[in-house]
JSON list of C-alpha atoms in Angstrom, two decimals:
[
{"chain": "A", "resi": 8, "resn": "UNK", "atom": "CA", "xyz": [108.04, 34.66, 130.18]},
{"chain": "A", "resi": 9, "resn": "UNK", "atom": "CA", "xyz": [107.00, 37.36, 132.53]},
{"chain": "A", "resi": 10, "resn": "UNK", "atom": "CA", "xyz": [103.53, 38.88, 132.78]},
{"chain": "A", "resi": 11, "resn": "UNK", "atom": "CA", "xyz": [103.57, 41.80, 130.55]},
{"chain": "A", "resi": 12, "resn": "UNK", "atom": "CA", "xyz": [100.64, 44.70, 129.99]},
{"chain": "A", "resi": 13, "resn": "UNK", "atom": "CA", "xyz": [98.25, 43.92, 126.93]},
{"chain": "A", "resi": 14, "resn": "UNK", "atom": "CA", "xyz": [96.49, 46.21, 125.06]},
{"chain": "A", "resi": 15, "resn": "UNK", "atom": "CA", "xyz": [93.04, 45.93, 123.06]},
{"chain": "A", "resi": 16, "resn": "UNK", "atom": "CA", "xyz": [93.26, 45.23, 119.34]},
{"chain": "A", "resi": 17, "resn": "UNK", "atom": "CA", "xyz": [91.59, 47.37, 117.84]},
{"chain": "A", "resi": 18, "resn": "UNK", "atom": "CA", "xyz": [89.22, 46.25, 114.65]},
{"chain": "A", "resi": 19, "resn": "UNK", "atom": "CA", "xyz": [86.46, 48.49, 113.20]},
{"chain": "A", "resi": 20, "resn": "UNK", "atom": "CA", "xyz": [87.10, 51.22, 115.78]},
{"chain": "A", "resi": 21, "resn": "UNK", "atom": "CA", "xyz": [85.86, 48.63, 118.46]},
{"chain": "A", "resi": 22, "resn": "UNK", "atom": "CA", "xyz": [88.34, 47.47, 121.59]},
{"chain": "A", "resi": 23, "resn": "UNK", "atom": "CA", "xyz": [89.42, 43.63, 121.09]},
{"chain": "A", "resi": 24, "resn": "UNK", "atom": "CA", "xyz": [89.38, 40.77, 123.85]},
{"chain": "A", "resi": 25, "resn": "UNK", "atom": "CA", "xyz": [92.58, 38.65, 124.88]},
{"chain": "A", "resi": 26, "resn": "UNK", "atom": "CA", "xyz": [93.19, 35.58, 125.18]},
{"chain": "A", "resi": 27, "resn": "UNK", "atom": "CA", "xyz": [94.78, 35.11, 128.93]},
{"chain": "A", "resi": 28, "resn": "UNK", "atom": "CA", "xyz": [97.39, 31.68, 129.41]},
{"chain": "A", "resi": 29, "resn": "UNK", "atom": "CA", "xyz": [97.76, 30.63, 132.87]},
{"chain": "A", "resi": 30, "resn": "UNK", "atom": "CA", "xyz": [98.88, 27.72, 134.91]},
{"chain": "A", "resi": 31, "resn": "UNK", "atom": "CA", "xyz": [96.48, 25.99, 136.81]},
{"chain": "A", "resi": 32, "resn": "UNK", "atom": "CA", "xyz": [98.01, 23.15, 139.28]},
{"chain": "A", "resi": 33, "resn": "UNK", "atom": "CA", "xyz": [97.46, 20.48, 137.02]},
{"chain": "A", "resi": 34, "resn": "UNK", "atom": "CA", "xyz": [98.45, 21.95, 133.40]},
{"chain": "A", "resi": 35, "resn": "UNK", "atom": "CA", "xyz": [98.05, 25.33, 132.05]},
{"chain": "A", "resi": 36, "resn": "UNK", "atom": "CA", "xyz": [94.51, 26.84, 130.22]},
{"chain": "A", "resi": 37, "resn": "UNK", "atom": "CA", "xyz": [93.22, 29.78, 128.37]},
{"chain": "A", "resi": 38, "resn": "UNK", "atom": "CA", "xyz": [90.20, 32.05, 129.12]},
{"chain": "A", "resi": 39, "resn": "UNK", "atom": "CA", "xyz": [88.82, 34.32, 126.30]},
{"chain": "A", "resi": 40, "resn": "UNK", "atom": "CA", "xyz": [88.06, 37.89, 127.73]},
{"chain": "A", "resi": 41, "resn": "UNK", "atom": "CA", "xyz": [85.99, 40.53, 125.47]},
{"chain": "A", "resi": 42, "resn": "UNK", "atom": "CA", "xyz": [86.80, 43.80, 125.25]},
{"chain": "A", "resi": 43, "resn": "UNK", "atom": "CA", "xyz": [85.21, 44.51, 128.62]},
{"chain": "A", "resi": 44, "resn": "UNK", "atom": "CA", "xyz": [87.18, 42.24, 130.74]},
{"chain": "A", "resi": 45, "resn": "UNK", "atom": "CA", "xyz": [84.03, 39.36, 131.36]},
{"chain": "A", "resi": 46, "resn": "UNK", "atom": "CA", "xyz": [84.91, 35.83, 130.69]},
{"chain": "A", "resi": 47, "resn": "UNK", "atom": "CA", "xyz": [83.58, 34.51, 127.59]},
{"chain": "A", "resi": 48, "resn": "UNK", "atom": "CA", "xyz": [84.78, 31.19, 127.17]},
{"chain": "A", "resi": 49, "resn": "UNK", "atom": "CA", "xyz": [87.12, 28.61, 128.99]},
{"chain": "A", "resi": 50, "resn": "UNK", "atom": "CA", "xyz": [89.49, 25.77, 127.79]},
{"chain": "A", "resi": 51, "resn": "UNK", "atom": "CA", "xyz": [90.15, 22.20, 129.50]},
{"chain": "A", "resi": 52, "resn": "UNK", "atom": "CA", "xyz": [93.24, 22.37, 131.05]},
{"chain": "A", "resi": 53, "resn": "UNK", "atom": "CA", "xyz": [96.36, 21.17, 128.68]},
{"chain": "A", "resi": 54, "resn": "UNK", "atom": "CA", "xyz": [99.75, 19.19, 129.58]},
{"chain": "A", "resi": 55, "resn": "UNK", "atom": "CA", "xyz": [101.80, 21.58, 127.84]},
{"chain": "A", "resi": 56, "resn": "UNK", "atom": "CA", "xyz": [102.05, 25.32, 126.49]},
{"chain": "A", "resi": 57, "resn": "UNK", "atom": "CA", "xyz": [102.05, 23.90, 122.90]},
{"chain": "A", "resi": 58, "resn": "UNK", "atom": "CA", "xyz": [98.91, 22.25, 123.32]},
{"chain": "A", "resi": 59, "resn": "UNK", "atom": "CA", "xyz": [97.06, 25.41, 125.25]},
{"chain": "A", "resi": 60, "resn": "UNK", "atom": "CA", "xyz": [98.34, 27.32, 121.91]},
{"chain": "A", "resi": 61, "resn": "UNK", "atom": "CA", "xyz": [97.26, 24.68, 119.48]},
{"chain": "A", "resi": 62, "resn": "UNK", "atom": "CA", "xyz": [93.26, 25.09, 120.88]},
{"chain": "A", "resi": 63, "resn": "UNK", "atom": "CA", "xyz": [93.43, 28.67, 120.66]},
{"chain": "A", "resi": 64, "resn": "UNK", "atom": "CA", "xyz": [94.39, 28.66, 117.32]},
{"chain": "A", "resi": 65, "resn": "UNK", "atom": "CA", "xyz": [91.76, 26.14, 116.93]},
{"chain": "A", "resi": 66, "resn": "UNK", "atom": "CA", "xyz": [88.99, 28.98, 118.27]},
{"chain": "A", "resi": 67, "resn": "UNK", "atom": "CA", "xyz": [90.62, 31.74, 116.41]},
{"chain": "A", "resi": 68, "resn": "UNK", "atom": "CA", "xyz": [89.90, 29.19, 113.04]},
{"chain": "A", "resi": 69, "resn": "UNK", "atom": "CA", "xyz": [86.66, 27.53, 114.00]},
{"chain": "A", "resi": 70, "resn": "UNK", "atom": "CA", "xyz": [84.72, 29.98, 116.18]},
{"chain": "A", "resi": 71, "resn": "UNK", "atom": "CA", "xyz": [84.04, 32.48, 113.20]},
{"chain": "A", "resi": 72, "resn": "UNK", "atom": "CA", "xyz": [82.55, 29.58, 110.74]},
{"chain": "A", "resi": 73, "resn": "UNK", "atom": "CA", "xyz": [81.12, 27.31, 113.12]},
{"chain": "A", "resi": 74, "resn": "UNK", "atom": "CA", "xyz": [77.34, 27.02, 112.87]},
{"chain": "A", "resi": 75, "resn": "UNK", "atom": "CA", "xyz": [75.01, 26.59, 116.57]},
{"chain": "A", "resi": 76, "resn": "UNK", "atom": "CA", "xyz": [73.27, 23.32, 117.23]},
{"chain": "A", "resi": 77, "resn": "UNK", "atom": "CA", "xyz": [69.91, 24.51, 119.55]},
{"chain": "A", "resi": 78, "resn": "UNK", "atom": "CA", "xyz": [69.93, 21.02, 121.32]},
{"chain": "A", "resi": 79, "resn": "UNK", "atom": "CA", "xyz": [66.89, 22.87, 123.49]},
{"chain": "A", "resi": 80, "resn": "UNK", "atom": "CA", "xyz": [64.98, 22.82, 120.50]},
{"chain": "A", "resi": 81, "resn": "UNK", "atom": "CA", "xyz": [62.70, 20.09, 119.99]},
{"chain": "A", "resi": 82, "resn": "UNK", "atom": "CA", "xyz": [63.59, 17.89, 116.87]},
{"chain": "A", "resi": 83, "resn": "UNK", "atom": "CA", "xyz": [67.06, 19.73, 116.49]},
{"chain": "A", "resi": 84, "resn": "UNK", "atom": "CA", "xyz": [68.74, 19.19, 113.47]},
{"chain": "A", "resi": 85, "resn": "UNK", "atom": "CA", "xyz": [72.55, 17.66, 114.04]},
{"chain": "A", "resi": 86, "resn": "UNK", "atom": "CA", "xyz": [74.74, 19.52, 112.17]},
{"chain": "A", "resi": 87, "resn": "UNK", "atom": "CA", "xyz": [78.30, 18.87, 111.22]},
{"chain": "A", "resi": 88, "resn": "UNK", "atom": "CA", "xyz": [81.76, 20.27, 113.04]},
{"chain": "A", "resi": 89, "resn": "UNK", "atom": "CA", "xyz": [82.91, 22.74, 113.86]},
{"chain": "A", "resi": 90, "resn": "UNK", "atom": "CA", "xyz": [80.06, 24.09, 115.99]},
{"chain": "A", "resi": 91, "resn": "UNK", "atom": "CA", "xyz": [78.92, 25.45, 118.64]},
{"chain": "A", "resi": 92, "resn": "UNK", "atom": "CA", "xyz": [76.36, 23.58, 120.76]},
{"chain": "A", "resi": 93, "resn": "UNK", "atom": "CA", "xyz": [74.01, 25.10, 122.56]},
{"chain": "A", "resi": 94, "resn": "UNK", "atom": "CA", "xyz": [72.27, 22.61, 125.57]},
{"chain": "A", "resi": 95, "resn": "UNK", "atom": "CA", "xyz": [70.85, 23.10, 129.16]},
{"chain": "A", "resi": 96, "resn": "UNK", "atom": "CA", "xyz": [73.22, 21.70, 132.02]},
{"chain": "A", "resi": 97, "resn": "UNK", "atom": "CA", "xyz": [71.90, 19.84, 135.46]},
{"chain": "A", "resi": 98, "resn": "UNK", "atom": "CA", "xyz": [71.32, 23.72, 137.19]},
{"chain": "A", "resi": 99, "resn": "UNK", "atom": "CA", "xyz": [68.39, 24.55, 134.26]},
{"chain": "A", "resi": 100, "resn": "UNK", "atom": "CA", "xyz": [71.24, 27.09, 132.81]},
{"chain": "A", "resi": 101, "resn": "UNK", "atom": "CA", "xyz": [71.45, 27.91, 129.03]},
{"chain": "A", "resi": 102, "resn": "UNK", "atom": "CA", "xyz": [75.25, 26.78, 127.96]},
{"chain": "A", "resi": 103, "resn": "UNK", "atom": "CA", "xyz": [77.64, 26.45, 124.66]},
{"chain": "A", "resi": 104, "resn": "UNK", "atom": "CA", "xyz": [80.58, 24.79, 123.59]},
{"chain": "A", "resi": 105, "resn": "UNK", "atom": "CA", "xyz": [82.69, 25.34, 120.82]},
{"chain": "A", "resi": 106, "resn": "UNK", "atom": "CA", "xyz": [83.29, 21.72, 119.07]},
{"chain": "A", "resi": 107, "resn": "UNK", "atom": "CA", "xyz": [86.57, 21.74, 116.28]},
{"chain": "A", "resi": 108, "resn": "UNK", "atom": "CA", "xyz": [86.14, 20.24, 112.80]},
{"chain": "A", "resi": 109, "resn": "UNK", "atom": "CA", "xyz": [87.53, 16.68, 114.79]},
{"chain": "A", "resi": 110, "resn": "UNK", "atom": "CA", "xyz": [84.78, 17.20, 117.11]},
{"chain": "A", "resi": 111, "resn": "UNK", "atom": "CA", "xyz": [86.84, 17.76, 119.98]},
{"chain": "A", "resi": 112, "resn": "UNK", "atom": "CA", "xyz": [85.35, 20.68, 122.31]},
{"chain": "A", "resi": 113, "resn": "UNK", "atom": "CA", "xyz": [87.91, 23.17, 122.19]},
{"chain": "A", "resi": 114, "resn": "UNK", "atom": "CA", "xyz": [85.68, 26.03, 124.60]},
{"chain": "A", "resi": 115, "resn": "UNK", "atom": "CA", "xyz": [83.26, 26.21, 126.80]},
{"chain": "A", "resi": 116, "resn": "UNK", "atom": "CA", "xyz": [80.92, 28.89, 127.63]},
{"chain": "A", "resi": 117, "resn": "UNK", "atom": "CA", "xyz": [79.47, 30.22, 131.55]},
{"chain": "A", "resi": 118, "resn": "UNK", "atom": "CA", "xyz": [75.71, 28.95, 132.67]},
{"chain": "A", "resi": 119, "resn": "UNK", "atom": "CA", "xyz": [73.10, 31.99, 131.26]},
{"chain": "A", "resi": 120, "resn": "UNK", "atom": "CA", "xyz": [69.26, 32.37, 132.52]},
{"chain": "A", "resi": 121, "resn": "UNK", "atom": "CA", "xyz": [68.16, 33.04, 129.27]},
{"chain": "A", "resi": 122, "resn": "UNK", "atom": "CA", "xyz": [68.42, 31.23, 125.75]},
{"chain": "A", "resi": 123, "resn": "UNK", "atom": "CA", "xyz": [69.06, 34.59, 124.10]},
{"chain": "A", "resi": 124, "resn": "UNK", "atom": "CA", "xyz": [71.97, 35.29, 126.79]},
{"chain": "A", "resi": 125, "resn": "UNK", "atom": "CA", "xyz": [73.80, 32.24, 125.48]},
{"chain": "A", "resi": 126, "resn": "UNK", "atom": "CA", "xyz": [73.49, 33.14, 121.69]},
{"chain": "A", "resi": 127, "resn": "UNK", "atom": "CA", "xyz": [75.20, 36.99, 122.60]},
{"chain": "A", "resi": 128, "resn": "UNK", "atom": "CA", "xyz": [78.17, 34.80, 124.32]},
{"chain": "A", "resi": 129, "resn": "UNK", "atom": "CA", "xyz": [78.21, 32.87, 121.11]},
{"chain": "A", "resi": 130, "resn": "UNK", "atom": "CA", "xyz": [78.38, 35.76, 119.08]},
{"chain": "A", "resi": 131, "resn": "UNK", "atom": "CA", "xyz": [80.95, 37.44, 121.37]},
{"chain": "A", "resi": 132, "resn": "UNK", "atom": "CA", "xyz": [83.22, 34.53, 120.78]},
{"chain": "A", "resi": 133, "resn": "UNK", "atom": "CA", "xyz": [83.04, 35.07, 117.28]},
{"chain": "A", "resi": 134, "resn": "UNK", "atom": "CA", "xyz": [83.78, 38.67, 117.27]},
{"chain": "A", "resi": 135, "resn": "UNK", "atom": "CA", "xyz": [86.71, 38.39, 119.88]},
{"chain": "A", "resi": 136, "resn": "UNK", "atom": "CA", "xyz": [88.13, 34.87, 117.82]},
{"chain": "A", "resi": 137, "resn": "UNK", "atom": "CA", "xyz": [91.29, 36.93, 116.41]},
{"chain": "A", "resi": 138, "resn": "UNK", "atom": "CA", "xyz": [92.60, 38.58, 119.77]},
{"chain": "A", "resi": 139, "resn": "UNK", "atom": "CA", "xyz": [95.94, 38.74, 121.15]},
{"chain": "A", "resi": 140, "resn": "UNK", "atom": "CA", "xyz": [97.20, 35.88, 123.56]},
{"chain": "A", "resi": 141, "resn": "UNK", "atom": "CA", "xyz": [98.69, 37.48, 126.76]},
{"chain": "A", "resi": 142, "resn": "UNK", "atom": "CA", "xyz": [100.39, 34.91, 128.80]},
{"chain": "A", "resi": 143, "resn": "UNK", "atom": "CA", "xyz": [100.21, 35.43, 133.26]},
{"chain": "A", "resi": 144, "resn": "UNK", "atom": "CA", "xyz": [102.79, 33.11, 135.11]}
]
């Protein structure tokens, strides 16, 4: 299938993100843009076109009723999948990812400064869950 134009779903009067499917060299991956074009979340890179399907479908299901784990937060309460998890990687940076019902981390989201940074990319994930898949060879 040939690249072909998208266009922003719209919902509530408010432009829609895409989901973009490209090869990589090893496999082929998704990125989830929002409506402005910035990269909200990533995917591990899949064997096969099914499988790069099969964990955005898994987003589009779990990212709107998954609940956020603070793992800064001292004494956090574990909660139970889906989720998102929200942790601090080697750099000091603020980061999520989005864990299915199996617990199997389906996205994952940039490094942010702030704490409050990483809940917005959260919450932009769960407003762009339902948007179109656009696939670039």
């Amino acid at each position: 299938m040939g690249q072909r134009p998208w266009r922003y779903i719209q919902k509530g009067g408010k432009r829609m993100g895409k989901y973009v499917v490209k090869k990589t060299a090893t496999g082929i991956k998704f990125d989830l843009k929002a409506g402005n074009g910035e990269i909200i979340a990533n995917s591990e890179v899949y064997k096969s076109k099914a499988s790069c399907y099969k964990g955005i479908n898994s987003v589009m299901t779990n990212a709107p009723i998954a609940a956020v784990e603070d793992q800064t937060a001292e004494g956090y309460e574990v909660i139970r999948n889906p989720k998102f998890e929200v942790y601090v990687d080697k750099a000091g940076e603020f980061r999520f990812r989005l864990k299915a019902k199996n617990g199997q981390i389906i996205a994952t989201g940039e490094g942010y400064k702030a704490k409050k940074s990483c809940f917005n990319g959260i919450e932009s994930i769960r407003k762009n869950a339902a948007s179109e898949i656009v696939e670039v060879e």
